[in-house]
PDB file of C-alpha atoms in Angstrom:
ATOM      1  CA  MET A  29     203.078 -90.177 -31.486  1.00 44.00           C
ATOM      2  CA  ARG A  30     199.740 -88.528 -30.718  1.00 45.00           C
ATOM      3  CA  ILE A  31     200.515 -85.796 -33.282  1.00 41.00           C
ATOM      4  CA  TRP A  32     200.916 -88.387 -36.052  1.00 42.00           C
ATOM      5  CA  LEU A  33     197.612 -90.025 -35.097  1.00 41.00           C
ATOM      6  CA  LEU A  34     195.918 -86.633 -35.278  1.00 40.00           C
ATOM      7  CA  LEU A  35     197.383 -85.977 -38.721  1.00 39.00           C
ATOM      8  CA  LEU A  36     196.207 -89.385 -39.981  1.00 40.00           C
ATOM      9  CA  ALA A  37     192.721 -88.708 -38.699  1.00 41.00           C
ATOM     10  CA  LEU A  38     192.586 -85.381 -40.506  1.00 39.00           C
ATOM     11  CA  LEU A  39     193.661 -87.042 -43.743  1.00 43.00           C
ATOM     12  CA  MET A  40     190.983 -89.792 -43.597  1.00 46.00           C
ATOM     13  CA  PRO A  41     188.199 -89.568 -46.261  1.00 45.00           C
ATOM     14  CA  VAL A  42     185.119 -87.668 -45.222  1.00 39.00           C
ATOM     15  CA  THR A  43     182.326 -90.078 -44.318  1.00 40.00           C
ATOM     16  CA  ALA A  44     178.544 -89.728 -44.374  1.00 38.00           C
ATOM     17  CA  GLU A  45     178.575 -89.359 -40.618  1.00 38.00           C
ATOM     18  CA  SER A  46     180.555 -86.133 -40.960  1.00 37.00           C
ATOM     19  CA  HIS A  47     177.506 -84.521 -42.576  1.00 41.00           C
ATOM     20  CA  LEU A  48     175.134 -85.185 -39.708  1.00 37.00           C
ATOM     21  CA  PRO A  49     173.644 -82.009 -38.225  1.00 42.00           C
ATOM     22  CA  VAL A  50     175.677 -80.668 -35.363  1.00 42.00           C
ATOM     23  CA  THR A  51     172.514 -80.613 -33.286  1.00 43.00           C
ATOM     24  CA  GLY A  52     172.674 -84.420 -33.051  1.00 47.00           C
ATOM     25  CA  SER A  53     169.194 -85.038 -34.625  1.00 49.00           C
ATOM     26  CA  SER A  54     168.755 -88.287 -36.607  1.00 53.00           C
ATOM     27  CA  PRO A  55     168.336 -88.242 -40.401  1.00 56.00           C
ATOM     28  CA  VAL A  56     164.834 -88.766 -41.774  1.00 51.00           C
ATOM     29  CA  GLU A  57     164.391 -92.070 -43.607  1.00 57.00           C
ATOM     30  CA  LEU A  58     161.632 -92.393 -46.203  1.00 51.00           C
ATOM     31  CA  TYR A  59     160.009 -95.741 -47.046  1.00 50.00           C
ATOM     32  CA  GLU A  60     157.616 -96.609 -49.884  1.00 51.00           C
ATOM     33  CA  LEU A  61     154.726 -98.821 -48.876  1.00 52.00           C
ATOM     34  CA  ALA A  62     154.787-102.034 -50.900  1.00 57.00           C
ATOM     35  CA  PRO A  63     151.582-102.598 -52.915  1.00 65.00           C
ATOM     36  CA  THR A  64     149.314-105.407 -51.798  1.00 71.00           C
ATOM     37  CA  PRO A  65     150.404-108.511 -53.764  1.00 81.00           C
ATOM     38  CA  GLN A  66     148.011-109.609 -56.489  1.00 87.00           C
ATOM     39  CA  PRO A  67     146.109-112.738 -55.428  1.00 91.00           C
ATOM     40  CA  VAL A  68     146.749-116.000 -57.243  1.00 91.00           C
ATOM     41  CA  ILE A  69     143.611-118.031 -57.924  1.00 96.00           C
ATOM     42  CA  LYS A  70     142.659-120.939 -60.166  1.00 97.00           C
ATOM     43  CA  ALA A  71     139.070-119.992 -61.007  1.00 98.00           C
ATOM     44  CA  ARG A  72     138.401-119.794 -64.719  1.00 98.00           C
ATOM     45  CA  SER A  73     136.739-116.410 -64.294  1.00 98.00           C
ATOM     46  CA  ALA A  74     136.752-114.052 -61.338  1.00 98.00           C
ATOM     47  CA  LEU A  75     135.784-110.515 -60.432  1.00 98.00           C
ATOM     48  CA  LEU A  76     136.214-108.449 -57.267  1.00 98.00           C
ATOM     49  CA  LEU A  77     133.977-105.397 -57.037  1.00 98.00           C
ATOM     50  CA  ASP A  78     133.790-102.490 -54.606  1.00 98.00           C
ATOM     51  CA  ILE A  79     130.006-102.241 -54.476  1.00 98.00           C
ATOM     52  CA  ASP A  80     129.902 -98.654 -53.206  1.00 96.00           C
ATOM     53  CA  SER A  81     132.214 -97.103 -55.784  1.00 96.00           C
ATOM     54  CA  GLY A  82     131.568 -99.574 -58.601  1.00 96.00           C
ATOM     55  CA  LYS A  83     135.336 -99.982 -58.992  1.00 97.00           C
ATOM     56  CA  ILE A  84     136.654-103.353 -60.151  1.00 97.00           C
ATOM     57  CA  LEU A  85     139.582-104.285 -57.915  1.00 97.00           C
ATOM     58  CA  PHE A  86     140.544-107.566 -59.584  1.00 97.00           C
ATOM     59  CA  GLN A  87     139.368-109.573 -62.577  1.00 97.00           C
ATOM     60  CA  VAL A  88     140.188-112.633 -64.648  1.00 98.00           C
ATOM     61  CA  ASP A  89     138.305-113.305 -67.898  1.00 98.00           C
ATOM     62  CA  PRO A  90     135.458-110.980 -66.851  1.00 98.00           C
ATOM     63  CA  HIS A  91     133.415-111.423 -70.037  1.00 98.00           C
ATOM     64  CA  GLY A  92     134.117-115.090 -70.724  1.00 98.00           C
ATOM     65  CA  ARG A  93     130.857-116.981 -71.280  1.00 98.00           C
ATOM     66  CA  HIS A  94     130.614-119.955 -68.924  1.00 98.00           C
ATOM     67  CA  ALA A  95     128.033-122.165 -67.263  1.00 98.00           C
ATOM     68  CA  PRO A  96     126.821-120.413 -64.080  1.00 98.00           C
ATOM     69  CA  ALA A  97     125.076-123.317 -62.307  1.00 98.00           C
ATOM     70  CA  SER A  98     122.762-122.042 -59.554  1.00 98.00           C
ATOM     71  CA  LEU A  99     124.050-118.468 -59.727  1.00 98.00           C
ATOM     72  CA  THR A 100     121.312-118.334 -62.358  1.00 98.00           C
ATOM     73  CA  LYS A 101     118.845-118.124 -59.484  1.00 98.00           C
ATOM     74  CA  VAL A 102     119.766-114.513 -58.741  1.00 98.00           C
ATOM     75  CA  VAL A 103     118.040-113.575 -61.999  1.00 98.00           C
ATOM     76  CA  THR A 104     115.228-116.041 -61.233  1.00 98.00           C
ATOM     77  CA  ALA A 105     114.649-114.115 -58.013  1.00 98.00           C
ATOM     78  CA  LEU A 106     114.746-110.741 -59.780  1.00 98.00           C
ATOM     79  CA  VAL A 107     112.104-111.766 -62.308  1.00 98.00           C
ATOM     80  CA  ALA A 108     109.914-113.423 -59.696  1.00 98.00           C
ATOM     81  CA  LEU A 109     110.013-110.291 -57.533  1.00 98.00           C
ATOM     82  CA  ASP A 110     108.851-108.213 -60.492  1.00 97.00           C
ATOM     83  CA  HIS A 111     105.581-110.193 -60.481  1.00 97.00           C
ATOM     84  CA  LEU A 112     105.069-111.630 -56.996  1.00 97.00           C
ATOM     85  CA  GLY A 113     104.843-110.105 -53.530  1.00 97.00           C
ATOM     86  CA  LEU A 114     106.934-111.472 -50.679  1.00 98.00           C
ATOM     87  CA  ASP A 115     103.871-112.467 -48.645  1.00 97.00           C
ATOM     88  CA  GLN A 116     101.939-113.844 -51.610  1.00 97.00           C
ATOM     89  CA  THR A 117     101.025-117.527 -51.313  1.00 98.00           C
ATOM     90  CA  VAL A 118     101.576-119.852 -54.269  1.00 98.00           C
ATOM     91  CA  THR A 119     101.065-123.550 -54.970  1.00 98.00           C
ATOM     92  CA  VAL A 120     104.009-125.899 -55.462  1.00 98.00           C
ATOM     93  CA  PRO A 121     103.635-127.462 -58.952  1.00 97.00           C
ATOM     94  CA  THR A 122     103.863-131.168 -59.761  1.00 97.00           C
ATOM     95  CA  SER A 123     106.781-130.365 -62.089  1.00 96.00           C
ATOM     96  CA  ILE A 124     109.146-130.378 -59.091  1.00 96.00           C
ATOM     97  CA  ASP A 125     108.860-134.170 -59.187  1.00 96.00           C
ATOM     98  CA  GLN A 126     110.629-134.130 -62.564  1.00 95.00           C
ATOM     99  CA  LEU A 127     113.800-132.517 -61.248  1.00 96.00           C
ATOM    100  CA  PRO A 128     117.088-134.456 -61.547  1.00 93.00           C
ATOM    101  CA  TRP A 129     117.661-136.872 -58.675  1.00 92.00           C
ATOM    102  CA  ASP A 130     120.736-134.972 -57.469  1.00 90.00           C
ATOM    103  CA  SER A 131     119.003-131.586 -57.325  1.00 94.00           C
ATOM    104  CA  THR A 132     119.502-129.336 -54.332  1.00 96.00           C
ATOM    105  CA  ARG A 133     116.111-128.847 -52.673  1.00 97.00           C
ATOM    106  CA  MET A 134     114.437-126.986 -49.861  1.00 98.00           C
ATOM    107  CA  GLY A 135     112.083-129.943 -49.418  1.00 97.00           C
ATOM    108  CA  LEU A 136     108.854-128.835 -51.091  1.00 98.00           C
ATOM    109  CA  ARG A 137     106.021-131.245 -51.848  1.00 98.00           C
ATOM    110  CA  ALA A 138     103.739-130.826 -54.839  1.00 98.00           C
ATOM    111  CA  GLY A 139     100.424-129.241 -53.891  1.00 97.00           C
ATOM    112  CA  GLU A 140     101.721-127.416 -50.806  1.00 98.00           C
ATOM    113  CA  ARG A 141     100.934-123.739 -50.398  1.00 98.00           C
ATOM    114  CA  VAL A 142     103.933-121.573 -49.447  1.00 98.00           C
ATOM    115  CA  THR A 143     104.779-117.886 -49.436  1.00 98.00           C
ATOM    116  CA  VAL A 144     107.197-116.274 -51.869  1.00 98.00           C
ATOM    117  CA  ARG A 145     109.274-115.222 -48.861  1.00 98.00           C
ATOM    118  CA  GLU A 146     109.660-118.864 -47.782  1.00 98.00           C
ATOM    119  CA  LEU A 147     110.582-119.854 -51.332  1.00 98.00           C
ATOM    120  CA  LEU A 148     113.280-117.195 -51.497  1.00 98.00           C
ATOM    121  CA  TYR A 149     114.823-118.432 -48.256  1.00 98.00           C
ATOM    122  CA  GLY A 150     114.883-121.904 -49.779  1.00 98.00           C
ATOM    123  CA  LEU A 151     116.363-120.492 -52.981  1.00 98.00           C
ATOM    124  CA  PHE A 152     119.240-118.620 -51.327  1.00 98.00           C
ATOM    125  CA  LEU A 153     120.060-120.958 -48.446  1.00 98.00           C
ATOM    126  CA  ASN A 154     119.519-124.482 -49.792  1.00 97.00           C
ATOM    127  CA  SER A 155     119.803-123.383 -53.428  1.00 98.00           C
ATOM    128  CA  GLY A 156     116.517-125.208 -53.881  1.00 98.00           C
ATOM    129  CA  ASN A 157     115.754-126.206 -57.440  1.00 98.00           C
ATOM    130  CA  ASP A 158     112.221-126.952 -56.255  1.00 98.00           C
ATOM    131  CA  ALA A 159     111.951-123.348 -55.021  1.00 98.00           C
ATOM    132  CA  ALA A 160     113.218-121.979 -58.347  1.00 98.00           C
ATOM    133  CA  VAL A 161     110.727-124.056 -60.342  1.00 98.00           C
ATOM    134  CA  THR A 162     107.871-122.989 -58.070  1.00 98.00           C
ATOM    135  CA  LEU A 163     108.792-119.315 -58.399  1.00 98.00           C
ATOM    136  CA  SER A 164     109.105-119.578 -62.173  1.00 97.00           C
ATOM    137  CA  GLU A 165     105.697-121.252 -62.582  1.00 97.00           C
ATOM    138  CA  ALA A 166     103.742-119.372 -59.908  1.00 93.00           C
ATOM    139  CA  ALA A 167     102.540-116.491 -62.084  1.00 84.00           C
ATOM    140  CA  MET A 168     103.025-117.656 -65.674  1.00 95.00           C
ATOM    141  CA  PRO A 169     104.127-120.557 -67.891  1.00 96.00           C
ATOM    142  CA  ARG A 170     107.789-121.436 -67.433  1.00 95.00           C
ATOM    143  CA  ALA A 171     108.650-120.556 -71.055  1.00 97.00           C
ATOM    144  CA  THR A 172     107.298-117.051 -70.521  1.00 98.00           C
ATOM    145  CA  PHE A 173     109.308-116.725 -67.311  1.00 98.00           C
ATOM    146  CA  ILE A 174     112.533-117.745 -69.067  1.00 98.00           C
ATOM    147  CA  ALA A 175     111.831-115.193 -71.810  1.00 98.00           C
ATOM    148  CA  LEU A 176     111.509-112.562 -69.079  1.00 98.00           C
ATOM    149  CA  MET A 177     114.826-113.698 -67.579  1.00 98.00           C
ATOM    150  CA  ASN A 178     116.528-113.018 -70.906  1.00 98.00           C
ATOM    151  CA  ALA A 179     114.711-109.688 -71.204  1.00 98.00           C
ATOM    152  CA  LYS A 180     115.926-108.809 -67.713  1.00 98.00           C
ATOM    153  CA  ALA A 181     119.483-109.654 -68.759  1.00 98.00           C
ATOM    154  CA  VAL A 182     119.192-107.311 -71.736  1.00 98.00           C
ATOM    155  CA  ALA A 183     117.730-104.532 -69.574  1.00 98.00           C
ATOM    156  CA  LEU A 184     120.642-104.828 -67.134  1.00 98.00           C
ATOM    157  CA  GLY A 185     123.233-104.742 -69.915  1.00 98.00           C
ATOM    158  CA  MET A 186     124.205-108.386 -69.425  1.00 98.00           C
ATOM    159  CA  GLY A 187     125.573-108.851 -72.935  1.00 98.00           C
ATOM    160  CA  ASP A 188     127.350-112.140 -72.209  1.00 98.00           C
ATOM    161  CA  THR A 189     124.226-113.940 -70.983  1.00 98.00           C
ATOM    162  CA  HIS A 190     121.539-116.326 -72.212  1.00 98.00           C
ATOM    163  CA  PHE A 191     119.244-118.519 -70.102  1.00 98.00           C
ATOM    164  CA  VAL A 192     117.250-121.620 -71.012  1.00 98.00           C
ATOM    165  CA  ASN A 193     116.080-122.640 -67.523  1.00 98.00           C
ATOM    166  CA  PRO A 194     115.448-120.926 -64.158  1.00 98.00           C
ATOM    167  CA  ILE A 195     117.655-123.328 -62.198  1.00 97.00           C
ATOM    168  CA  GLY A 196     121.100-123.351 -63.779  1.00 97.00           C
ATOM    169  CA  LEU A 197     121.063-126.891 -65.187  1.00 97.00           C
ATOM    170  CA  ASP A 198     123.873-127.475 -67.676  1.00 97.00           C
ATOM    171  CA  ASP A 199     123.016-126.626 -71.271  1.00 97.00           C
ATOM    172  CA  PRO A 200     125.285-125.278 -74.053  1.00 97.00           C
ATOM    173  CA  ALA A 201     122.817-122.429 -74.601  1.00 98.00           C
ATOM    174  CA  HIS A 202     122.809-121.460 -70.903  1.00 98.00           C
ATOM    175  CA  TYR A 203     125.727-119.180 -70.071  1.00 98.00           C
ATOM    176  CA  THR A 204     126.834-115.914 -68.526  1.00 98.00           C
ATOM    177  CA  SER A 205     129.959-114.112 -67.296  1.00 98.00           C
ATOM    178  CA  VAL A 206     131.264-112.895 -63.948  1.00 98.00           C
ATOM    179  CA  ALA A 207     130.792-109.300 -65.107  1.00 98.00           C
ATOM    180  CA  ASP A 208     127.137-109.962 -65.919  1.00 98.00           C
ATOM    181  CA  LEU A 209     126.514-111.822 -62.670  1.00 98.00           C
ATOM    182  CA  ALA A 210     127.958-108.874 -60.763  1.00 98.00           C
ATOM    183  CA  ARG A 211     125.402-106.654 -62.505  1.00 98.00           C
ATOM    184  CA  ALA A 212     122.551-108.968 -61.538  1.00 98.00           C
ATOM    185  CA  ALA A 213     123.691-109.272 -57.926  1.00 98.00           C
ATOM    186  CA  THR A 214     124.140-105.502 -57.639  1.00 98.00           C
ATOM    187  CA  GLU A 215     120.586-105.053 -58.929  1.00 98.00           C
ATOM    188  CA  LEU A 216     119.281-107.444 -56.283  1.00 98.00           C
ATOM    189  CA  LEU A 217     121.160-105.560 -53.550  1.00 98.00           C
ATOM    190  CA  ARG A 218     119.868-102.223 -54.824  1.00 98.00           C
ATOM    191  CA  ARG A 219     116.212-103.063 -55.423  1.00 98.00           C
ATOM    192  CA  PHE A 220     115.566-105.832 -52.923  1.00 98.00           C
ATOM    193  CA  PRO A 221     117.948-105.463 -49.971  1.00 98.00           C
ATOM    194  CA  GLU A 222     115.545-107.374 -47.703  1.00 98.00           C
ATOM    195  CA  VAL A 223     115.776-110.386 -50.017  1.00 98.00           C
ATOM    196  CA  ALA A 224     119.551-110.147 -50.378  1.00 98.00           C
ATOM    197  CA  ALA A 225     119.790-110.103 -46.578  1.00 98.00           C
ATOM    198  CA  MET A 226     118.126-113.530 -46.462  1.00 98.00           C
ATOM    199  CA  ALA A 227     121.367-115.020 -47.818  1.00 98.00           C
ATOM    200  CA  GLU A 228     123.223-114.014 -44.632  1.00 98.00           C
ATOM    201  CA  ALA A 229     121.321-116.481 -42.422  1.00 98.00           C
ATOM    202  CA  PRO A 230     123.432-119.579 -41.596  1.00 98.00           C
ATOM    203  CA  SER A 231     120.246-121.629 -41.212  1.00 98.00           C
ATOM    204  CA  LEU A 232     116.521-121.232 -40.758  1.00 98.00           C
ATOM    205  CA  ALA A 233     113.740-123.363 -39.310  1.00 98.00           C
ATOM    206  CA  VAL A 234     110.457-122.718 -41.151  1.00 97.00           C
ATOM    207  CA  SER A 235     107.580-123.883 -39.009  1.00 97.00           C
ATOM    208  CA  ALA A 236     104.794-126.035 -40.383  1.00 97.00           C
ATOM    209  CA  THR A 237     101.488-124.361 -41.238  1.00 97.00           C
ATOM    210  CA  ALA A 238      98.090-125.581 -42.303  1.00 97.00           C
ATOM    211  CA  THR A 239      99.290-125.571 -45.912  1.00 97.00           C
ATOM    212  CA  HIS A 240     102.838-126.964 -45.723  1.00 97.00           C
ATOM    213  CA  HIS A 241     105.123-129.063 -43.552  1.00 97.00           C
ATOM    214  CA  ALA A 242     108.205-127.726 -41.717  1.00 98.00           C
ATOM    215  CA  TYR A 243     111.462-126.999 -43.542  1.00 98.00           C
ATOM    216  CA  ALA A 244     114.931-127.090 -42.030  1.00 98.00           C
ATOM    217  CA  LEU A 245     117.034-124.813 -44.233  1.00 98.00           C
ATOM    218  CA  TYR A 246     120.831-124.717 -44.174  1.00 98.00           C
ATOM    219  CA  ASN A 247     122.962-122.153 -45.976  1.00 98.00           C
ATOM    220  CA  LEU A 248     125.348-123.840 -48.419  1.00 98.00           C
ATOM    221  CA  ASN A 249     127.593-120.753 -48.341  1.00 98.00           C
ATOM    222  CA  ASP A 250     130.210-121.628 -45.726  1.00 98.00           C
ATOM    223  CA  LEU A 251     131.522-118.062 -45.691  1.00 98.00           C
ATOM    224  CA  VAL A 252     128.552-116.862 -43.621  1.00 98.00           C
ATOM    225  CA  ARG A 253     129.904-119.065 -40.834  1.00 98.00           C
ATOM    226  CA  THR A 254     133.647-118.728 -41.371  1.00 98.00           C
ATOM    227  CA  TYR A 255     134.456-115.307 -42.878  1.00 98.00           C
ATOM    228  CA  ARG A 256     134.176-112.179 -40.741  1.00 97.00           C
ATOM    229  CA  GLY A 257     131.737-109.751 -42.325  1.00 98.00           C
ATOM    230  CA  ALA A 258     130.270-112.194 -44.881  1.00 98.00           C
ATOM    231  CA  THR A 259     126.723-111.256 -45.920  1.00 98.00           C
ATOM    232  CA  GLY A 260     125.856-113.745 -48.692  1.00 97.00           C
ATOM    233  CA  LEU A 261     125.054-114.316 -51.498  1.00 98.00           C
ATOM    234  CA  LYS A 262     124.697-117.424 -53.729  1.00 98.00           C
ATOM    235  CA  THR A 263     126.436-120.743 -54.321  1.00 98.00           C
ATOM    236  CA  GLY A 264     126.377-122.997 -57.375  1.00 98.00           C
ATOM    237  CA  TRP A 265     127.859-126.211 -58.705  1.00 97.00           C
ATOM    238  CA  THR A 266     127.329-128.598 -61.602  1.00 96.00           C
ATOM    239  CA  GLY A 267     129.605-131.034 -63.386  1.00 94.00           C
ATOM    240  CA  ARG A 268     130.032-128.676 -66.328  1.00 95.00           C
ATOM    241  CA  ALA A 269     130.156-125.413 -64.403  1.00 97.00           C
ATOM    242  CA  GLY A 270     132.357-126.526 -61.512  1.00 97.00           C
ATOM    243  CA  GLY A 271     132.299-124.458 -58.343  1.00 98.00           C
ATOM    244  CA  CYS A 272     130.536-121.094 -58.655  1.00 98.00           C
ATOM    245  CA  LEU A 273     129.950-118.384 -56.074  1.00 98.00           C
ATOM    246  CA  ILE A 274     128.765-114.837 -55.574  1.00 98.00           C
ATOM    247  CA  ALA A 275     130.140-113.718 -52.202  1.00 98.00           C
ATOM    248  CA  THR A 276     129.431-110.401 -50.491  1.00 98.00           C
ATOM    249  CA  ALA A 277     131.038-109.038 -47.342  1.00 98.00           C
ATOM    250  CA  THR A 278     131.154-105.832 -45.294  1.00 98.00           C
ATOM    251  CA  ARG A 279     133.999-104.493 -43.123  1.00 97.00           C
ATOM    252  CA  ASP A 280     134.659-101.016 -41.751  1.00 93.00           C
ATOM    253  CA  GLY A 281     131.918 -99.515 -43.862  1.00 94.00           C
ATOM    254  CA  ARG A 282     133.167-101.047 -47.117  1.00 97.00           C
ATOM    255  CA  HIS A 283     131.037-103.433 -49.185  1.00 98.00           C
ATOM    256  CA  LEU A 284     132.725-105.908 -51.535  1.00 98.00           C
ATOM    257  CA  MET A 285     131.524-108.590 -53.915  1.00 98.00           C
ATOM    258  CA  VAL A 286     133.369-111.557 -55.422  1.00 98.00           C
ATOM    259  CA  VAL A 287     132.069-113.574 -58.371  1.00 98.00           C
ATOM    260  CA  LEU A 288     133.757-116.871 -59.250  1.00 98.00           C
ATOM    261  CA  LEU A 289     133.075-119.336 -62.058  1.00 98.00           C
ATOM    262  CA  ALA A 290     134.748-122.746 -62.375  1.00 98.00           C
ATOM    263  CA  SER A 291     136.736-122.495 -59.166  1.00 98.00           C
ATOM    264  CA  PRO A 292     138.255-125.577 -57.498  1.00 97.00           C
ATOM    265  CA  ARG A 293     137.947-123.896 -54.056  1.00 98.00           C
ATOM    266  CA  ILE A 294     135.133-121.384 -54.082  1.00 98.00           C
ATOM    267  CA  PHE A 295     135.244-120.442 -50.403  1.00 98.00           C
ATOM    268  CA  GLY A 296     139.024-120.321 -50.101  1.00 98.00           C
ATOM    269  CA  GLU A 297     139.441-118.293 -53.289  1.00 98.00           C
ATOM    270  CA  ALA A 298     136.593-115.944 -52.382  1.00 98.00           C
ATOM    271  CA  ALA A 299     138.180-115.325 -48.974  1.00 98.00           C
ATOM    272  CA  THR A 300     141.531-114.640 -50.650  1.00 98.00           C
ATOM    273  CA  LEU A 301     139.964-112.066 -52.968  1.00 98.00           C
ATOM    274  CA  LEU A 302     137.941-110.432 -50.205  1.00 98.00           C
ATOM    275  CA  ASP A 303     141.060-110.148 -48.025  1.00 97.00           C
ATOM    276  CA  TYR A 304     142.868-108.545 -50.959  1.00 97.00           C
ATOM    277  CA  GLY A 305     140.006-106.118 -51.501  1.00 97.00           C
ATOM    278  CA  PHE A 306     139.765-105.055 -47.869  1.00 97.00           C
ATOM    279  CA  ALA A 307     143.545-104.551 -47.771  1.00 95.00           C
ATOM    280  CA  SER A 308     143.438-102.372 -50.889  1.00 89.00           C
ATOM    281  CA  SER A 309     142.325 -98.781 -51.137  1.00 74.00           C
ATOM    282  CA  SER A 310     138.853 -98.319 -52.563  1.00 62.00           C
TER     283      SER A 310
END
């Protein structure tokens, strides 16, 4: 009986196991790493940029022309810094009293004397329209300042952009794109890193002086409190523009930037894109 069992075993088909090395070592199995899934977002336009390499990691409608709300103020800051020193003192104009009732403000009062540095904190943290107006009228007439904003856009290659105010108030002739805003934000980071760093502060108490009262500033960018490595940069919202955001973050030596226009969840979608960027190769 054992002989017949032996014969049957010899006649069985050869299996994969019969090809294993006689040494008893296990076969090598190769696996392909699955690519990081593309994020799904609802923003009308979006861009994810590796700041160091300049590589675009993700984009949706990068050159679509849309209302930018207060993201405009990045260019307002760039133009102001071309003409004003950080420690220069300027007078708050009476025109701040003509701002829309629902304007975001740092709390300026007409006739106060404040430094450009203080105004920039109010611009980036509270998104102060009063700070933007003061900066735009400190050294020249507002119309001249707006002309310089458009000249700055041309100089930076922002071909999708036109400004009609320094604040970001809705106007059909006031528009830009996520690609252009990324250019402007990159210019701010490159030329004025000290100013860009202001946007990382969760809050700031500006003490009263002989020329102005105290200001309690609070950063409207929730990411600086909730997202590990967040460093700024600028929030925006209007009825026409929807939610807008330029978000920057640093992890493990990498520096990323997200720009969103018309997003229903600016902080959630920015975090999703930043997570995707940090998980991807540069």
